[in-house]
mmCIF file of C-alpha atoms and ligand atoms in Angstrom:
data_model
loop_
_atom_site.group_PDB
_atom_site.id
_atom_site.type_symbol
_atom_site.label_atom_id
_atom_site.label_comp_id
_atom_site.label_asym_id
_atom_site.label_seq_id
_atom_site.Cartn_x
_atom_site.Cartn_y
_atom_site.Cartn_z
ATOM 1 C CA MET C 1 -2.570 37.754 -19.440
ATOM 2 C CA ALA C 2 -1.473 35.577 -16.467
ATOM 3 C CA SER C 3 -1.616 31.799 -17.068
ATOM 4 C CA SER C 4 -3.520 29.443 -14.750
ATOM 5 C CA ARG C 5 -1.788 26.672 -12.769
ATOM 6 C CA HIS C 6 -4.905 24.520 -12.970
ATOM 7 C CA THR C 7 -4.955 23.616 -16.647
ATOM 8 C CA SER C 8 -5.732 19.892 -16.452
ATOM 9 C CA PHE C 9 -5.684 17.326 -13.668
ATOM 10 C CA THR C 10 -7.246 14.194 -12.213
ATOM 11 C CA TYR C 11 -8.459 14.103 -8.610
ATOM 12 C CA ASN C 12 -8.739 10.732 -6.884
ATOM 13 C CA GLY C 13 -10.535 11.162 -3.518
ATOM 14 C CA GLN C 14 -10.366 8.324 -0.988
ATOM 15 C CA PRO C 15 -13.665 7.660 0.824
ATOM 16 C CA ALA C 16 -13.143 7.662 4.601
ATOM 17 C CA HIS C 17 -15.321 8.724 7.513
ATOM 18 C CA VAL C 18 -13.359 10.951 9.912
ATOM 19 C CA VAL C 19 -14.205 12.002 13.471
ATOM 20 C CA PHE C 20 -11.775 14.629 14.816
ATOM 21 C CA GLY C 21 -11.383 16.348 18.186
ATOM 22 C CA SER C 22 -10.696 15.838 21.887
ATOM 23 C CA GLY C 23 -12.580 13.028 23.604
ATOM 24 C CA THR C 24 -13.739 11.608 20.265
ATOM 25 C CA LEU C 25 -12.901 8.087 21.474
ATOM 26 C CA ASP C 26 -16.382 8.248 23.020
ATOM 27 C CA ALA C 27 -17.755 8.044 19.461
ATOM 28 C CA LEU C 28 -16.414 4.481 19.155
ATOM 29 C CA PRO C 29 -19.715 2.691 19.984
ATOM 30 C CA VAL C 30 -21.600 4.826 17.436
ATOM 31 C CA GLU C 31 -19.019 4.084 14.756
ATOM 32 C CA VAL C 32 -19.039 0.345 15.572
ATOM 33 C CA GLU C 33 -22.808 0.301 15.185
ATOM 34 C CA ARG C 34 -22.696 2.405 12.001
ATOM 35 C CA LEU C 35 -20.416 -0.216 10.420
ATOM 36 C CA GLY C 36 -22.593 -3.083 11.701
ATOM 37 C CA MET C 37 -19.780 -4.637 13.763
ATOM 38 C CA LYS C 38 -20.976 -7.197 16.336
ATOM 39 C CA ARG C 39 -17.713 -9.030 17.135
ATOM 40 C CA VAL C 40 -14.769 -6.629 17.199
ATOM 41 C CA LEU C 41 -11.105 -7.609 17.418
ATOM 42 C CA VAL C 42 -9.017 -4.836 19.018
ATOM 43 C CA ILE C 43 -5.447 -4.544 17.651
ATOM 44 C CA CYS C 44 -2.568 -2.846 19.494
ATOM 45 C CA THR C 45 1.129 -3.234 20.412
ATOM 46 C CA PRO C 46 2.274 -5.253 23.446
ATOM 47 C CA ARG C 47 2.996 -1.981 25.300
ATOM 48 C CA GLN C 48 -0.536 -0.658 24.869
ATOM 49 C CA ALA C 49 -2.315 -3.880 25.855
ATOM 50 C CA ARG C 50 -2.583 -2.805 29.488
ATOM 51 C CA ASP C 51 -4.444 0.414 28.530
ATOM 52 C CA MET C 52 -7.259 -1.370 26.710
ATOM 53 C CA ASP C 53 -9.836 -1.312 29.536
ATOM 54 C CA ARG C 54 -11.438 1.902 28.300
ATOM 55 C CA ILE C 55 -11.726 0.583 24.723
ATOM 56 C CA LEU C 56 -13.205 -2.716 25.924
ATOM 57 C CA GLY C 57 -15.630 -0.798 28.166
ATOM 58 C CA LEU C 58 -16.795 1.336 25.221
ATOM 59 C CA LEU C 59 -17.203 -1.732 23.019
ATOM 60 C CA GLY C 60 -19.195 -3.601 25.685
ATOM 61 C CA GLY C 61 -20.823 -6.729 24.259
ATOM 62 C CA ALA C 62 -19.327 -6.028 20.797
ATOM 63 C CA ALA C 63 -15.776 -6.783 22.064
ATOM 64 C CA ALA C 64 -14.659 -10.235 20.851
ATOM 65 C CA GLY C 65 -10.991 -10.025 21.936
ATOM 66 C CA ILE C 66 -7.595 -8.300 21.739
ATOM 67 C CA PHE C 67 -4.553 -9.039 19.581
ATOM 68 C CA SER C 68 -1.637 -7.134 21.123
ATOM 69 C CA GLY C 69 1.184 -8.360 18.862
ATOM 70 C CA ALA C 70 1.515 -5.483 16.348
ATOM 71 C CA VAL C 71 5.169 -4.681 15.511
ATOM 72 C CA MET C 72 7.080 -2.436 13.051
ATOM 73 C CA HIS C 73 7.119 -3.153 9.302
ATOM 74 C CA THR C 74 4.042 -5.477 9.321
ATOM 75 C CA PRO C 75 5.813 -8.863 9.138
ATOM 76 C CA VAL C 76 3.643 -11.461 7.402
ATOM 77 C CA ASP C 77 4.109 -14.052 10.181
ATOM 78 C CA VAL C 78 2.529 -11.680 12.734
ATOM 79 C CA THR C 79 -0.335 -11.022 10.298
ATOM 80 C CA GLU C 80 -0.883 -14.796 10.019
ATOM 81 C CA GLN C 81 -1.016 -15.134 13.825
ATOM 82 C CA CYS C 82 -3.566 -12.305 13.985
ATOM 83 C CA LEU C 83 -5.559 -13.850 11.138
ATOM 84 C CA ALA C 84 -5.840 -17.089 13.130
ATOM 85 C CA VAL C 85 -7.293 -15.082 16.041
ATOM 86 C CA VAL C 86 -9.753 -13.322 13.687
ATOM 87 C CA GLU C 87 -10.961 -16.715 12.450
ATOM 88 C CA LYS C 88 -11.117 -18.294 15.913
ATOM 89 C CA LEU C 89 -13.159 -15.401 17.320
ATOM 90 C CA LYS C 90 -15.252 -15.060 14.140
ATOM 91 C CA ALA C 91 -14.512 -11.341 14.293
ATOM 92 C CA ASP C 92 -16.561 -9.158 11.936
ATOM 93 C CA GLY C 93 -14.678 -5.901 12.438
ATOM 94 C CA LEU C 94 -11.311 -4.412 13.506
ATOM 95 C CA VAL C 95 -10.491 -1.569 15.863
ATOM 96 C CA ALA C 96 -6.786 -0.609 15.801
ATOM 97 C CA ILE C 97 -5.282 1.831 18.297
ATOM 98 C CA GLY C 98 -1.663 2.918 17.833
ATOM 99 C CA GLY C 99 0.849 4.305 15.331
ATOM 100 C CA GLY C 100 1.604 3.252 11.781
ATOM 101 C CA SER C 101 2.738 -0.202 12.916
ATOM 102 C CA THR C 102 -0.643 -1.035 14.450
ATOM 103 C CA THR C 103 -2.542 0.502 11.540
ATOM 104 C CA GLY C 104 -0.406 -1.612 9.196
ATOM 105 C CA LEU C 105 -1.538 -4.829 10.878
ATOM 106 C CA ALA C 106 -5.221 -3.854 10.678
ATOM 107 C CA LYS C 107 -4.756 -3.042 6.983
ATOM 108 C CA ALA C 108 -3.020 -6.384 6.365
ATOM 109 C CA ILE C 109 -5.977 -8.229 7.937
ATOM 110 C CA ALA C 110 -8.487 -6.117 5.988
ATOM 111 C CA LEU C 111 -6.642 -6.910 2.737
ATOM 112 C CA ARG C 112 -7.115 -10.646 3.402
ATOM 113 C CA THR C 113 -10.641 -10.559 4.871
ATOM 114 C CA ASP C 114 -12.233 -7.279 3.719
ATOM 115 C CA LEU C 115 -13.310 -6.713 7.346
ATOM 116 C CA PRO C 116 -14.222 -3.089 8.140
ATOM 117 C CA GLN C 117 -11.653 -1.097 10.116
ATOM 118 C CA ILE C 118 -11.892 1.688 12.667
ATOM 119 C CA ILE C 119 -8.460 3.250 13.264
ATOM 120 C CA LEU C 120 -7.531 5.334 16.311
ATOM 121 C CA PRO C 121 -4.131 6.905 15.429
ATOM 122 C CA THR C 122 -1.733 7.778 18.255
ATOM 123 C CA THR C 123 1.195 9.084 16.133
ATOM 124 C CA TYR C 124 1.524 11.397 13.103
ATOM 125 C CA ALA C 125 2.418 8.691 10.538
ATOM 126 C CA GLY C 126 -0.691 9.309 8.394
ATOM 127 C CA SER C 127 -1.078 5.679 7.273
ATOM 128 C CA GLU C 128 -4.756 5.609 8.284
ATOM 129 C CA MET C 129 -5.659 7.813 5.292
ATOM 130 C CA THR C 130 -4.107 5.606 2.610
ATOM 131 C CA PRO C 131 -5.096 2.457 0.685
ATOM 132 C CA VAL C 132 -1.411 1.427 0.805
ATOM 133 C CA LEU C 133 0.196 -1.390 2.795
ATOM 134 C CA GLY C 134 3.888 -2.214 3.180
ATOM 135 C CA GLU C 135 4.454 -5.802 4.347
ATOM 136 C CA THR C 136 7.699 -7.554 5.257
ATOM 137 C CA ARG C 137 8.384 -11.141 4.212
ATOM 138 C CA ASP C 138 11.851 -12.672 4.783
ATOM 139 C CA GLY C 139 13.267 -9.180 5.391
ATOM 140 C CA ASN C 140 11.889 -7.699 2.135
ATOM 141 C CA LYS C 141 9.284 -4.942 2.366
ATOM 142 C CA VAL C 142 6.760 -5.014 -0.458
ATOM 143 C CA THR C 143 4.157 -2.284 -0.941
ATOM 144 C CA GLN C 144 0.734 -2.757 -2.478
ATOM 145 C CA SER C 145 -2.466 -0.772 -2.857
ATOM 146 C CA SER C 146 -6.094 -1.910 -2.756
ATOM 147 C CA PRO C 147 -9.466 -0.344 -1.857
ATOM 148 C CA LYS C 148 -9.823 -3.130 0.763
ATOM 149 C CA ILE C 149 -6.817 -1.666 2.634
ATOM 150 C CA LEU C 150 -8.320 1.819 3.137
ATOM 151 C CA PRO C 151 -9.850 2.104 6.642
ATOM 152 C CA GLU C 152 -13.592 2.855 6.688
ATOM 153 C CA THR C 153 -13.513 5.091 9.785
ATOM 154 C CA VAL C 154 -10.738 7.072 11.456
ATOM 155 C CA ILE C 155 -11.282 8.530 14.904
ATOM 156 C CA TYR C 156 -8.644 11.197 15.557
ATOM 157 C CA ASP C 157 -8.696 11.818 19.307
ATOM 158 C CA ILE C 158 -6.131 14.420 20.381
ATOM 159 C CA ASP C 159 -6.179 12.928 23.911
ATOM 160 C CA LEU C 160 -4.643 9.698 22.537
ATOM 161 C CA THR C 161 -1.613 11.602 21.226
ATOM 162 C CA MET C 162 -0.777 13.488 24.433
ATOM 163 C CA SER C 163 1.544 10.730 25.691
ATOM 164 C CA LEU C 164 3.625 10.536 22.491
ATOM 165 C CA PRO C 165 7.146 11.537 23.631
ATOM 166 C CA ALA C 166 8.385 14.904 22.304
ATOM 167 C CA THR C 167 11.188 13.506 20.128
ATOM 168 C CA ILE C 168 8.978 10.810 18.591
ATOM 169 C CA SER C 169 6.337 13.524 18.009
ATOM 170 C CA ALA C 170 8.925 15.572 16.095
ATOM 171 C CA THR C 171 10.115 12.773 13.821
ATOM 172 C CA SER C 172 6.603 11.414 13.335
ATOM 173 C CA GLY C 173 5.382 14.933 12.457
ATOM 174 C CA ILE C 174 8.216 15.460 9.962
ATOM 175 C CA ASN C 175 7.232 12.092 8.429
ATOM 176 C CA ALA C 176 3.778 13.646 7.848
ATOM 177 C CA ILE C 177 5.321 16.864 6.457
ATOM 178 C CA ALA C 178 7.186 14.670 3.944
ATOM 179 C CA HIS C 179 3.859 13.357 2.584
ATOM 180 C CA GLY C 180 2.697 16.949 2.022
ATOM 181 C CA VAL C 181 5.963 18.135 0.462
ATOM 182 C CA GLU C 182 6.143 15.294 -2.073
ATOM 183 C CA ALA C 183 2.442 15.727 -2.929
ATOM 184 C CA LEU C 184 3.202 19.298 -4.065
ATOM 185 C CA TYR C 185 5.463 18.037 -6.863
ATOM 186 C CA ALA C 186 3.773 14.683 -7.529
ATOM 187 C CA ARG C 187 3.071 13.750 -11.128
ATOM 188 C CA GLU C 188 -0.670 13.534 -10.235
ATOM 189 C CA ARG C 189 -0.675 16.787 -8.259
ATOM 190 C CA ASN C 190 -3.916 18.744 -8.380
ATOM 191 C CA PRO C 191 -5.341 21.906 -6.779
ATOM 192 C CA VAL C 192 -7.257 20.081 -4.007
ATOM 193 C CA VAL C 193 -4.226 18.087 -2.892
ATOM 194 C CA ASP C 194 -2.043 21.234 -3.147
ATOM 195 C CA MET C 195 -4.356 23.063 -0.749
ATOM 196 C CA MET C 196 -4.370 20.198 1.742
ATOM 197 C CA ALA C 197 -0.602 19.808 1.521
ATOM 198 C CA LEU C 198 0.173 23.477 2.167
ATOM 199 C CA GLU C 199 -2.349 23.691 5.017
ATOM 200 C CA GLY C 200 -1.094 20.436 6.573
ATOM 201 C CA ILE C 201 2.604 21.333 6.292
ATOM 202 C CA GLY C 202 1.931 24.752 7.842
ATOM 203 C CA ALA C 203 -0.027 23.270 10.771
ATOM 204 C CA LEU C 204 2.719 20.725 11.535
ATOM 205 C CA PHE C 205 5.586 23.173 11.037
ATOM 206 C CA SER C 206 4.038 25.502 13.614
ATOM 207 C CA ALA C 207 2.999 22.729 16.030
ATOM 208 C CA LEU C 208 6.143 20.603 16.348
ATOM 209 C CA PRO C 209 8.397 23.175 18.113
ATOM 210 C CA ARG C 210 5.504 23.957 20.493
ATOM 211 C CA ILE C 211 5.127 20.239 21.334
ATOM 212 C CA SER C 212 8.878 20.038 21.794
ATOM 213 C CA ALA C 213 8.712 22.910 24.309
ATOM 214 C CA ASP C 214 5.640 21.534 26.098
ATOM 215 C CA MET C 215 4.371 18.013 25.432
ATOM 216 C CA ALA C 216 1.091 18.900 27.153
ATOM 217 C CA ASP C 217 0.259 21.828 24.807
ATOM 218 C CA VAL C 218 -3.203 20.754 23.671
ATOM 219 C CA ALA C 219 -3.478 23.427 20.952
ATOM 220 C CA ALA C 220 -0.165 22.311 19.444
ATOM 221 C CA ARG C 221 -1.227 18.645 19.629
ATOM 222 C CA THR C 222 -4.480 19.585 17.884
ATOM 223 C CA ASP C 223 -2.650 21.408 15.079
ATOM 224 C CA ALA C 224 -0.228 18.497 14.646
ATOM 225 C CA LEU C 225 -3.004 15.917 14.351
ATOM 226 C CA TYR C 226 -4.970 18.161 11.978
ATOM 227 C CA GLY C 227 -1.856 18.553 9.795
ATOM 228 C CA THR C 228 -1.302 14.793 9.932
ATOM 229 C CA TRP C 229 -4.804 14.117 8.664
ATOM 230 C CA LEU C 230 -4.328 16.486 5.705
ATOM 231 C CA CYS C 231 -0.850 15.220 4.820
ATOM 232 C CA GLY C 232 -2.118 11.631 5.165
ATOM 233 C CA ILE C 233 -4.831 12.374 2.577
ATOM 234 C CA CYS C 234 -2.092 13.719 0.267
ATOM 235 C CA LEU C 235 -0.102 10.480 0.655
ATOM 236 C CA GLY C 236 -3.207 8.452 -0.176
ATOM 237 C CA SER C 237 -4.179 10.555 -3.194
ATOM 238 C CA VAL C 238 -1.044 11.049 -5.304
ATOM 239 C CA GLY C 239 2.182 9.164 -6.033
ATOM 240 C CA MET C 240 5.345 9.917 -4.076
ATOM 241 C CA ALA C 241 8.827 10.529 -5.508
ATOM 242 C CA LEU C 242 12.539 10.560 -4.580
ATOM 243 C CA HIS C 243 12.110 11.177 -0.851
ATOM 244 C CA HIS C 244 9.702 8.303 -0.150
ATOM 245 C CA LYS C 245 11.596 5.938 -2.441
ATOM 246 C CA LEU C 246 14.912 6.696 -0.739
ATOM 247 C CA CYS C 247 13.362 6.202 2.712
ATOM 248 C CA HIS C 248 11.868 2.907 1.560
ATOM 249 C CA THR C 249 15.239 1.746 0.210
ATOM 250 C CA LEU C 250 17.198 2.857 3.287
ATOM 251 C CA GLY C 251 14.608 1.759 5.883
ATOM 252 C CA GLY C 252 14.108 -1.661 4.307
ATOM 253 C CA GLY C 253 17.752 -2.220 3.350
ATOM 254 C CA PHE C 254 19.298 -1.329 6.717
ATOM 255 C CA ASP C 255 16.337 -1.794 9.086
ATOM 256 C CA LEU C 256 16.357 1.897 10.027
ATOM 257 C CA PRO C 257 13.556 3.447 12.128
ATOM 258 C CA HIS C 258 10.802 4.743 9.826
ATOM 259 C CA ALA C 259 10.023 8.266 11.080
ATOM 260 C CA GLU C 260 13.658 9.124 11.855
ATOM 261 C CA THR C 261 14.757 8.075 8.375
ATOM 262 C CA HIS C 262 12.107 10.401 6.877
ATOM 263 C CA THR C 263 13.267 13.224 9.150
ATOM 264 C CA ILE C 264 16.881 12.896 8.044
ATOM 265 C CA ILE C 265 16.248 12.459 4.309
ATOM 266 C CA LEU C 266 13.538 15.082 3.682
ATOM 267 C CA PRO C 267 15.751 18.236 3.653
ATOM 268 C CA HIS C 268 18.228 16.537 1.287
ATOM 269 C CA ALA C 269 15.582 15.125 -1.074
ATOM 270 C CA LEU C 270 13.898 18.521 -1.260
ATOM 271 C CA ALA C 271 17.247 20.263 -1.923
ATOM 272 C CA TYR C 272 17.915 17.746 -4.724
ATOM 273 C CA ASN C 273 14.596 18.632 -6.385
ATOM 274 C CA VAL C 274 14.857 22.427 -5.938
ATOM 275 C CA PRO C 275 16.125 23.160 -9.507
ATOM 276 C CA ALA C 276 13.139 21.288 -11.015
ATOM 277 C CA ILE C 277 10.344 22.775 -8.867
ATOM 278 C CA PRO C 278 10.773 26.580 -8.573
ATOM 279 C CA GLU C 279 7.013 27.164 -8.331
ATOM 280 C CA VAL C 280 6.624 24.643 -5.474
ATOM 281 C CA ILE C 281 9.507 26.253 -3.596
ATOM 282 C CA ASP C 282 7.816 29.661 -3.996
ATOM 283 C CA ARG C 283 4.635 28.234 -2.469
ATOM 284 C CA LEU C 284 6.524 26.637 0.438
ATOM 285 C CA LYS C 285 8.465 29.792 1.363
ATOM 286 C CA PRO C 286 5.583 31.660 3.066
ATOM 287 C CA VAL C 287 4.314 28.455 4.738
ATOM 288 C CA LEU C 288 7.737 27.718 6.262
ATOM 289 C CA GLN C 289 8.520 31.449 6.696
ATOM 290 C CA THR C 290 11.867 31.138 4.970
ATOM 291 C CA ASP C 291 13.719 31.627 1.694
ATOM 292 C CA ASP C 292 15.179 28.121 1.979
ATOM 293 C CA PRO C 293 12.511 25.441 2.657
ATOM 294 C CA ALA C 294 15.003 22.528 2.713
ATOM 295 C CA MET C 295 17.129 24.283 5.349
ATOM 296 C CA ALA C 296 13.991 25.200 7.336
ATOM 297 C CA ILE C 297 13.100 21.499 7.636
ATOM 298 C CA TYR C 298 16.678 20.623 8.637
ATOM 299 C CA ASP C 299 16.508 23.380 11.284
ATOM 300 C CA LEU C 300 13.105 22.140 12.479
ATOM 301 C CA ALA C 301 14.633 18.710 13.105
ATOM 302 C CA GLY C 302 17.490 20.347 15.026
ATOM 303 C CA ARG C 303 15.187 22.576 17.086
ATOM 304 C CA THR C 304 12.993 19.635 18.094
ATOM 305 C CA GLY C 305 15.898 17.428 19.146
ATOM 306 C CA ALA C 306 15.631 14.936 16.270
ATOM 307 C CA ARG C 307 18.735 13.129 15.029
ATOM 308 C CA ARG C 308 19.945 14.376 11.634
ATOM 309 C CA ALA C 309 22.549 11.808 10.591
ATOM 310 C CA LEU C 310 21.911 8.337 9.155
ATOM 311 C CA LYS C 311 25.104 7.173 10.892
ATOM 312 C CA ASP C 312 23.412 7.940 14.229
ATOM 313 C CA ILE C 313 20.362 5.755 13.559
ATOM 314 C CA GLY C 314 22.183 2.595 12.546
ATOM 315 C CA MET C 315 23.209 2.973 8.889
ATOM 316 C CA PRO C 316 26.674 1.540 8.166
ATOM 317 C CA GLN C 317 29.027 3.707 6.060
ATOM 318 C CA SER C 318 29.607 0.706 3.821
ATOM 319 C CA GLY C 319 25.871 0.874 2.992
ATOM 320 C CA ILE C 320 26.144 4.120 1.007
ATOM 321 C CA ASP C 321 27.239 2.328 -2.202
ATOM 322 C CA LEU C 322 24.434 -0.225 -1.908
ATOM 323 C CA ALA C 323 21.840 2.479 -1.231
ATOM 324 C CA VAL C 324 22.910 4.428 -4.336
ATOM 325 C CA GLU C 325 22.886 1.270 -6.434
ATOM 326 C CA ARG C 326 19.368 0.346 -5.241
ATOM 327 C CA ALA C 327 18.026 3.872 -5.726
ATOM 328 C CA MET C 328 19.378 3.938 -9.291
ATOM 329 C CA SER C 329 18.453 0.374 -10.257
ATOM 330 C CA ASN C 330 14.736 0.832 -9.652
ATOM 331 C CA PRO C 331 13.841 3.887 -11.713
ATOM 332 C CA TYR C 332 10.769 5.883 -10.694
ATOM 333 C CA TRP C 333 9.255 9.222 -11.499
ATOM 334 C CA ASN C 334 10.817 12.288 -9.908
ATOM 335 C CA PRO C 335 10.629 15.937 -11.006
ATOM 336 C CA ARG C 336 14.435 15.950 -11.437
ATOM 337 C CA PRO C 337 15.847 12.867 -13.159
ATOM 338 C CA LEU C 338 18.077 10.701 -10.973
ATOM 339 C CA GLU C 339 21.815 11.300 -11.352
ATOM 340 C CA ALA C 340 23.997 8.714 -9.646
ATOM 341 C CA SER C 341 26.775 11.068 -8.536
ATOM 342 C CA ALA C 342 24.301 13.597 -7.097
ATOM 343 C CA ILE C 343 22.316 10.841 -5.329
ATOM 344 C CA ARG C 344 25.577 9.571 -3.831
ATOM 345 C CA GLU C 345 26.369 13.059 -2.539
ATOM 346 C CA LEU C 346 22.824 13.424 -1.147
ATOM 347 C CA ILE C 347 23.042 10.123 0.767
ATOM 348 C CA THR C 348 26.582 10.889 1.952
ATOM 349 C CA ARG C 349 25.503 14.279 3.344
ATOM 350 C CA ALA C 350 22.512 12.646 5.057
ATOM 351 C CA TYR C 351 24.790 9.922 6.430
ATOM 352 C CA GLN C 352 27.071 12.548 7.956
ATOM 353 C CA GLY C 353 24.249 14.791 9.209
ATOM 354 C CA LEU C 354 25.375 17.815 7.134
ATOM 355 C CA PRO C 355 22.894 20.535 6.144
ATOM 356 C CA PRO C 356 21.138 20.108 2.777
ATOM 357 C CA ALA C 357 22.997 21.605 -0.176
ATOM 358 C CA PRO C 358 22.612 21.764 -3.956
ATOM 359 C CA VAL C 359 24.031 18.517 -5.386
HETATM 360 P P1 LIG K 1 5.035 3.054 15.394
HETATM 361 O O1 LIG K 1 3.621 2.748 15.133
HETATM 362 O O2 LIG K 1 5.978 1.901 15.391
HETATM 363 O O3 LIG K 1 5.135 3.874 16.754
HETATM 364 C C1 LIG K 1 6.399 4.402 17.167
HETATM 365 C C2 LIG K 1 6.588 4.219 18.665
HETATM 366 O O4 LIG K 1 5.722 5.078 19.363
HETATM 367 C C3 LIG K 1 6.264 2.808 19.166
HETATM 368 O O5 LIG K 1 7.225 2.453 20.128
HETATM 369 C C4 LIG K 1 4.890 2.960 19.809
HETATM 370 O O6 LIG K 1 4.648 2.015 20.832
HETATM 371 C C5 LIG K 1 4.990 4.358 20.365
HETATM 372 N N1 LIG K 1 3.716 5.080 20.494
HETATM 373 C C6 LIG K 1 2.756 5.193 19.568
HETATM 374 N N2 LIG K 1 1.799 6.015 20.001
HETATM 375 C C7 LIG K 1 2.140 6.408 21.242
HETATM 376 C C8 LIG K 1 1.568 7.294 22.198
HETATM 377 N N3 LIG K 1 0.449 7.989 21.938
HETATM 378 N N4 LIG K 1 2.204 7.470 23.385
HETATM 379 C C9 LIG K 1 3.385 6.846 23.632
HETATM 380 N N5 LIG K 1 3.990 6.027 22.761
HETATM 381 C C10 LIG K 1 3.368 5.808 21.567
HETATM 382 O O7 LIG K 1 5.654 4.098 14.356
HETATM 383 P P2 LIG K 1 5.001 5.064 13.262
HETATM 384 O O8 LIG K 1 6.100 5.956 12.842
HETATM 385 O O9 LIG K 1 3.724 5.640 13.717
HETATM 386 O O10 LIG K 1 4.650 4.067 12.077
HETATM 387 C C11 LIG K 1 5.680 3.455 11.316
HETATM 388 C C12 LIG K 1 5.105 2.361 10.460
HETATM 389 O O11 LIG K 1 3.999 2.850 9.718
HETATM 390 C C13 LIG K 1 6.122 1.851 9.450
HETATM 391 O O12 LIG K 1 6.016 0.436 9.352
HETATM 392 C C14 LIG K 1 5.688 2.519 8.155
HETATM 393 O O13 LIG K 1 6.066 1.803 7.019
HETATM 394 C C15 LIG K 1 4.204 2.592 8.328
HETATM 395 N N6 LIG K 1 3.568 3.672 7.549
HETATM 396 C C16 LIG K 1 2.761 3.301 6.519
HETATM 397 C C17 LIG K 1 2.133 4.267 5.766
HETATM 398 C C18 LIG K 1 1.196 3.851 4.665
HETATM 399 O O14 LIG K 1 0.501 4.665 4.083
HETATM 400 N N7 LIG K 1 1.141 2.579 4.342
HETATM 401 C C19 LIG K 1 2.325 5.641 6.041
HETATM 402 C C20 LIG K 1 3.166 5.993 7.102
HETATM 403 C C21 LIG K 1 3.789 4.991 7.860
#
């Protein structure tokens, strides 16, 4: 008799209201009213501030102001500046439009004020689906989780992603694939998350080369955003392992760009875990149409023009020792126990941009 995979598990769903499609930005006034917002603060990056007319028009009398100072890694001093604006305007709700950096600022304000959030994602980072916030204070990034951090409403409008440059789309999309891949071998994995992960990875894997060939391919953009949503739910529902921890260590330790670091590390982290997760690899093979899922992700990065070497995104060679030391000194769950010499080889291969290999 065949045994079942689904013997015992816990499922932890995150409550979020999602509106998905093209032109869904038009739903903003309905969502603002649904959440009872009367004085909305709009959050964005300095670059996007000039495109805010449409948002302000849709908000009408509910628009209280704009804070356009969102930056990478959610530094606490920027959050404090934004908090002062929230208090001055007596804002009762947040609308954030942008990538993970902008979403991070809205989450940081919500953590301190419990204000409701409407997020309009413009990248494939997936942060909008998680109750997790990483904040930087004095150069140290600290991650925490709270129900207050989880956005109430997410409006996925494909139109807002059309301008995301092809190379950033590729690395951002592989960042989302990483959430799905690690969910498949998470300690808290469960059948619902497995389904979302496989569906999300497949949608992104098919979409990213099409976006790379034609940035204006609406069907590919739709598939990528759909995959992002699913992989974002995975990130918010189960714990992550070696890949996310390494990216956290490397990104925080050497100030490396977030999505590119994920893109470079994922094939190597997956290759490291291969001996411990044969069943997961068997499930990934048909989704990635390959016998070697780690190599397929490395190839995807190559085909979409993403950089594949840590040395090319600002990591110093002298940092390899420190990265290994930090990865080993902060033990965390991973399907294959951490072995210092193998982790050193993994990071060295990623530093050099070599293909993933058994280590
Ligand atoms: P980002 O938000 O910094 O955006 C990357 C770049 O793309 C920026 O220059 C931005 O201005 C530009 N951009 C964004 N949307 C655009 C568009 N539609 N058209 C043109 N340009 C556009 O980067 P990101 O990778 O989306 O997010 C990274 C941040 O998110 C990191 O701080 C990371 O830690 C965080 N994050 C958090 C979680 C979580 O669950 N807490 C998950 C994923 C990422």
